[in-house]
CSV table of C-alpha atoms in Angstrom, one decimal:
chain,number,residue,atom,x,y,z
A,1,UNK,CA,-24.8,-20.0,17.4
A,2,UNK,CA,-23.4,-18.0,14.4
A,3,UNK,CA,-20.6,-16.6,16.5
A,4,UNK,CA,-19.6,-20.0,17.9
A,5,UNK,CA,-19.6,-21.4,14.3
A,6,UNK,CA,-17.3,-18.7,13.1
A,7,UNK,CA,-14.9,-19.4,16.0
A,8,UNK,CA,-14.8,-23.0,15.1
A,9,UNK,CA,-14.2,-22.1,11.4
A,10,UNK,CA,-11.0,-20.1,12.5
A,11,UNK,CA,-9.4,-23.2,14.1
A,12,UNK,CA,-10.5,-25.2,11.1
A,13,UNK,CA,-8.9,-22.7,8.7
A,14,UNK,CA,-5.6,-23.0,10.7
A,15,UNK,CA,-5.7,-26.8,10.4
A,16,UNK,CA,-6.6,-26.6,6.7
A,17,UNK,CA,-3.7,-24.3,5.9
A,18,UNK,CA,-1.1,-25.6,8.3
A,19,UNK,CA,-2.0,-28.9,9.9
A,20,UNK,CA,-1.1,-29.6,13.5
A,21,UNK,CA,1.7,-27.6,15.1
A,22,UNK,CA,5.3,-28.7,14.7
A,23,UNK,CA,6.3,-27.0,17.9
A,24,UNK,CA,3.8,-26.9,20.8
A,25,UNK,CA,4.1,-23.9,23.2
A,26,UNK,CA,1.5,-23.7,25.9
A,27,UNK,CA,0.3,-20.2,26.8
A,28,UNK,CA,0.7,-19.0,30.3
A,29,UNK,CA,-2.6,-19.3,32.1
A,30,UNK,CA,-2.7,-15.6,33.0
A,31,UNK,CA,-2.7,-14.6,29.3
A,32,UNK,CA,-6.4,-15.5,29.0
A,33,UNK,CA,-7.4,-13.2,31.9
A,34,UNK,CA,-5.0,-10.5,30.7
A,35,UNK,CA,-6.5,-10.3,27.2
A,36,UNK,CA,-10.1,-11.2,27.8
A,37,UNK,CA,-12.1,-8.2,26.7
A,38,UNK,CA,-9.1,-6.8,24.9
A,39,UNK,CA,-8.8,-9.3,22.0
A,40,UNK,CA,-11.6,-11.0,20.2
A,41,UNK,CA,-12.9,-14.2,21.8
A,42,UNK,CA,-12.1,-16.0,18.6
A,43,UNK,CA,-8.4,-15.3,19.1
A,44,UNK,CA,-8.5,-16.6,22.7
A,45,UNK,CA,-10.2,-19.7,21.2
A,46,UNK,CA,-7.3,-20.1,18.9
A,47,UNK,CA,-4.9,-19.9,21.9
A,48,UNK,CA,-6.9,-22.5,23.7
A,49,UNK,CA,-6.6,-24.9,20.7
A,50,UNK,CA,-3.0,-24.2,19.6
A,51,UNK,CA,-1.3,-22.1,22.2
A,52,UNK,CA,1.6,-20.0,20.9
A,53,UNK,CA,2.8,-22.8,18.7
A,54,UNK,CA,4.8,-22.9,15.5
A,55,UNK,CA,3.6,-24.7,12.3
A,56,UNK,CA,5.2,-26.2,9.3
A,57,UNK,CA,8.7,-26.5,10.8
A,58,UNK,CA,8.5,-23.0,12.2
A,59,UNK,CA,7.4,-21.2,9.0
A,60,UNK,CA,4.5,-19.6,10.9
A,61,UNK,CA,3.8,-18.9,14.6
A,62,UNK,CA,0.9,-17.7,16.7
A,63,UNK,CA,2.4,-14.9,18.8
A,64,UNK,CA,2.5,-14.5,22.6
A,65,UNK,CA,1.4,-10.8,22.5
A,66,UNK,CA,3.4,-9.9,25.6
A,67,UNK,CA,6.7,-11.4,24.2
A,68,UNK,CA,6.2,-9.7,20.9
A,69,UNK,CA,5.0,-6.3,22.1
A,70,UNK,CA,8.5,-4.7,22.1
A,71,UNK,CA,8.8,-5.6,18.4
A,72,UNK,CA,5.4,-4.2,17.8
A,73,UNK,CA,6.2,-1.0,19.6
A,74,UNK,CA,9.5,-0.6,17.8
A,75,UNK,CA,7.8,-0.9,14.4
A,76,UNK,CA,4.7,1.3,15.1
A,77,UNK,CA,6.3,4.1,17.1
A,78,UNK,CA,5.4,7.4,15.5
A,79,UNK,CA,3.4,5.6,12.8
A,80,UNK,CA,1.1,8.0,11.0
A,81,UNK,CA,-1.9,6.3,9.4
A,82,UNK,CA,-5.1,7.8,7.9
A,83,UNK,CA,-7.1,6.7,10.9
A,84,UNK,CA,-4.9,8.5,13.3
A,85,UNK,CA,-3.0,7.1,16.3
A,86,UNK,CA,-3.8,3.5,17.3
A,87,UNK,CA,-2.5,0.7,19.4
A,88,UNK,CA,-1.4,-2.7,18.1
A,89,UNK,CA,-1.0,-6.3,19.3
A,90,UNK,CA,0.9,-9.1,17.5
A,91,UNK,CA,-1.3,-12.0,16.4
A,92,UNK,CA,0.9,-14.1,14.2
A,93,UNK,CA,4.4,-13.9,12.6
A,94,UNK,CA,6.5,-15.8,10.1
A,95,UNK,CA,10.0,-17.3,10.4
A,96,UNK,CA,11.3,-14.1,8.8
A,97,UNK,CA,9.4,-11.8,11.3
A,98,UNK,CA,6.4,-10.8,9.1
A,99,UNK,CA,3.9,-9.7,11.8
A,100,UNK,CA,0.1,-9.6,11.5
A,101,UNK,CA,-1.2,-7.0,14.0
A,102,UNK,CA,-4.5,-6.4,15.6
A,103,UNK,CA,-6.1,-3.0,16.4
A,104,UNK,CA,-9.3,-2.7,18.5
A,105,UNK,CA,-10.6,-0.1,16.1
A,106,UNK,CA,-9.6,-1.6,12.7
A,107,UNK,CA,-9.1,-5.3,13.3
A,108,UNK,CA,-6.3,-7.2,11.6
A,109,UNK,CA,-5.4,-4.2,9.6
A,110,UNK,CA,-1.6,-3.9,9.7
A,111,UNK,CA,1.1,-6.2,8.4
A,112,UNK,CA,4.8,-5.5,9.0
A,113,UNK,CA,7.5,-6.9,6.7
A,114,UNK,CA,10.6,-5.9,8.7
A,115,UNK,CA,13.2,-7.1,6.3
A,116,UNK,CA,11.8,-4.7,3.6
A,117,UNK,CA,10.5,-2.0,6.0
A,118,UNK,CA,7.0,-2.3,4.6
A,119,UNK,CA,3.9,-1.6,6.7
A,120,UNK,CA,0.9,-2.7,4.8
A,121,UNK,CA,-2.3,-1.1,6.2
A,122,UNK,CA,-5.9,-1.9,5.4
A,123,UNK,CA,-8.3,0.2,7.4
A,124,UNK,CA,-11.8,-1.3,7.6
A,125,UNK,CA,-14.0,0.1,10.5
A,126,UNK,CA,-16.6,-2.4,9.4
A,127,UNK,CA,-14.5,-5.1,11.0
A,128,UNK,CA,-15.3,-3.9,14.5
A,129,UNK,CA,-18.9,-2.7,14.2
A,130,UNK,CA,-20.1,-5.6,16.3
A,131,UNK,CA,-18.7,-8.9,17.7
A,132,UNK,CA,-19.8,-11.1,14.9
A,133,UNK,CA,-18.2,-8.8,12.3
A,134,UNK,CA,-15.0,-8.8,14.3
A,135,UNK,CA,-14.9,-12.6,14.4
A,136,UNK,CA,-15.5,-12.8,10.7
A,137,UNK,CA,-12.6,-10.4,10.1
A,138,UNK,CA,-10.4,-12.5,12.3
A,139,UNK,CA,-11.4,-15.6,10.3
A,140,UNK,CA,-10.6,-13.9,7.0
A,141,UNK,CA,-7.2,-12.8,8.4
A,142,UNK,CA,-6.2,-16.3,9.5
A,143,UNK,CA,-7.5,-17.9,6.3
A,144,UNK,CA,-5.4,-15.5,4.2
A,145,UNK,CA,-2.1,-16.5,5.8
A,146,UNK,CA,-0.7,-19.3,3.6
A,147,UNK,CA,2.6,-21.0,3.2
A,148,UNK,CA,3.3,-19.2,-0.1
A,149,UNK,CA,2.4,-15.7,0.9
A,150,UNK,CA,4.4,-15.9,4.1
A,151,UNK,CA,7.6,-17.0,2.4
A,152,UNK,CA,10.3,-14.6,1.0
A,153,UNK,CA,11.3,-15.0,-2.6
A,154,UNK,CA,15.0,-14.7,-3.5
A,155,UNK,CA,16.3,-12.8,-6.4
A,156,UNK,CA,15.4,-15.7,-8.8
A,157,UNK,CA,11.9,-15.9,-7.4
A,158,UNK,CA,12.4,-19.1,-5.5
A,159,UNK,CA,11.0,-19.3,-2.0
A,160,UNK,CA,13.7,-19.0,0.7
A,161,UNK,CA,12.2,-20.8,3.6
A,162,UNK,CA,12.9,-24.4,2.3
A,163,UNK,CA,16.4,-23.4,1.4
A,164,UNK,CA,17.1,-21.8,4.8
A,165,UNK,CA,15.4,-24.5,6.8
A,166,UNK,CA,17.6,-27.1,5.2
A,167,UNK,CA,20.8,-25.1,6.0
A,168,UNK,CA,20.1,-23.8,9.5
A,169,UNK,CA,17.2,-25.8,10.8
A,170,UNK,CA,14.0,-24.2,12.2
A,171,UNK,CA,13.5,-21.1,14.3
A,172,UNK,CA,12.1,-21.3,17.8
A,173,UNK,CA,9.3,-19.3,19.5
A,174,UNK,CA,11.9,-16.6,20.4
A,175,UNK,CA,14.1,-16.6,17.3
A,176,UNK,CA,13.8,-15.7,13.6
A,177,UNK,CA,15.7,-15.7,10.3
A,178,UNK,CA,17.4,-12.5,9.4
A,179,UNK,CA,19.6,-11.4,6.5
A,180,UNK,CA,23.3,-10.5,6.8
A,181,UNK,CA,23.9,-7.8,5.9
A,182,UNK,CA,20.3,-6.4,6.3
A,183,UNK,CA,18.6,-5.5,3.1
A,184,UNK,CA,18.6,-1.9,4.2
A,185,UNK,CA,22.4,-2.0,4.2
A,186,UNK,CA,22.5,-3.6,0.7
A,187,UNK,CA,22.3,-7.2,1.7
A,188,UNK,CA,20.6,-9.6,-0.8
A,189,UNK,CA,17.6,-11.7,-0.2
A,190,UNK,CA,19.6,-14.9,-0.5
A,191,UNK,CA,19.6,-18.1,1.5
A,192,UNK,CA,23.3,-18.1,2.1
A,193,UNK,CA,22.9,-14.6,3.7
A,194,UNK,CA,20.5,-15.7,6.4
A,195,UNK,CA,21.3,-16.5,10.0
A,196,UNK,CA,19.2,-17.2,13.1
A,197,UNK,CA,18.8,-14.3,15.6
A,198,UNK,CA,17.1,-13.6,18.9
A,199,UNK,CA,13.8,-12.2,17.6
A,200,UNK,CA,13.4,-9.3,20.0
A,201,UNK,CA,17.0,-8.0,19.4
A,202,UNK,CA,16.8,-8.4,15.6
A,203,UNK,CA,13.4,-6.8,15.2
A,204,UNK,CA,14.6,-3.8,17.2
A,205,UNK,CA,17.8,-3.6,15.0
A,206,UNK,CA,15.8,-3.8,11.8
A,207,UNK,CA,13.5,-1.0,13.0
A,208,UNK,CA,16.5,1.2,13.7
A,209,UNK,CA,18.2,0.4,10.3
A,210,UNK,CA,15.3,0.1,7.9
A,211,UNK,CA,13.4,3.0,6.3
A,212,UNK,CA,9.7,2.5,6.6
A,213,UNK,CA,7.2,2.6,3.8
A,214,UNK,CA,3.5,2.6,4.6
A,215,UNK,CA,1.5,0.9,1.8
A,216,UNK,CA,-2.3,1.5,2.2
A,217,UNK,CA,-4.5,-1.2,0.7
A,218,UNK,CA,-8.1,-1.0,-0.2
A,219,UNK,CA,-10.5,-2.2,2.5
């Protein structure tokens, strides 16, 4: 009963933070069989409710892990973390490509900000001690993703998403906003320096161009 309540709370948290999806993307039926036993049941519950849809005019998306795995692999290749080697699966991402990643050993413990090259790591083995703890960790991870903390501030501290949305329109399930030139090449975080790119190509390009900085956070 407690586990089912937690799973219900996750979908409620999504609705509370984001409302109903702006863009509905139905998951392929085979995804559930493919990831059952690999990902927490709570995440499959989210897929059943929302699919791989986009919210708030594309500001935030639930990831199809198969489609986003090349981007995950590009950003985690050779990654050295205190817990040692691990494998990662994309759970959610923002319009600017900020990815929240799941590990079977440490839960929702890695966030990638590709435009800055930041990999924010929070190791917490308590998250996966048992199924209930894992579902609670998933709930906290979804609850913590809000409109403000998924945006990108410009050099004046103003959020970029509303500015870029008005100029370019929304991203789709397979596209993202990117800066031109990339920040690693000296480009500014400014609305008039943003274009829409194919997500897989741009995430790979950013991983090639951008120095990585691992930022460990307290559990």
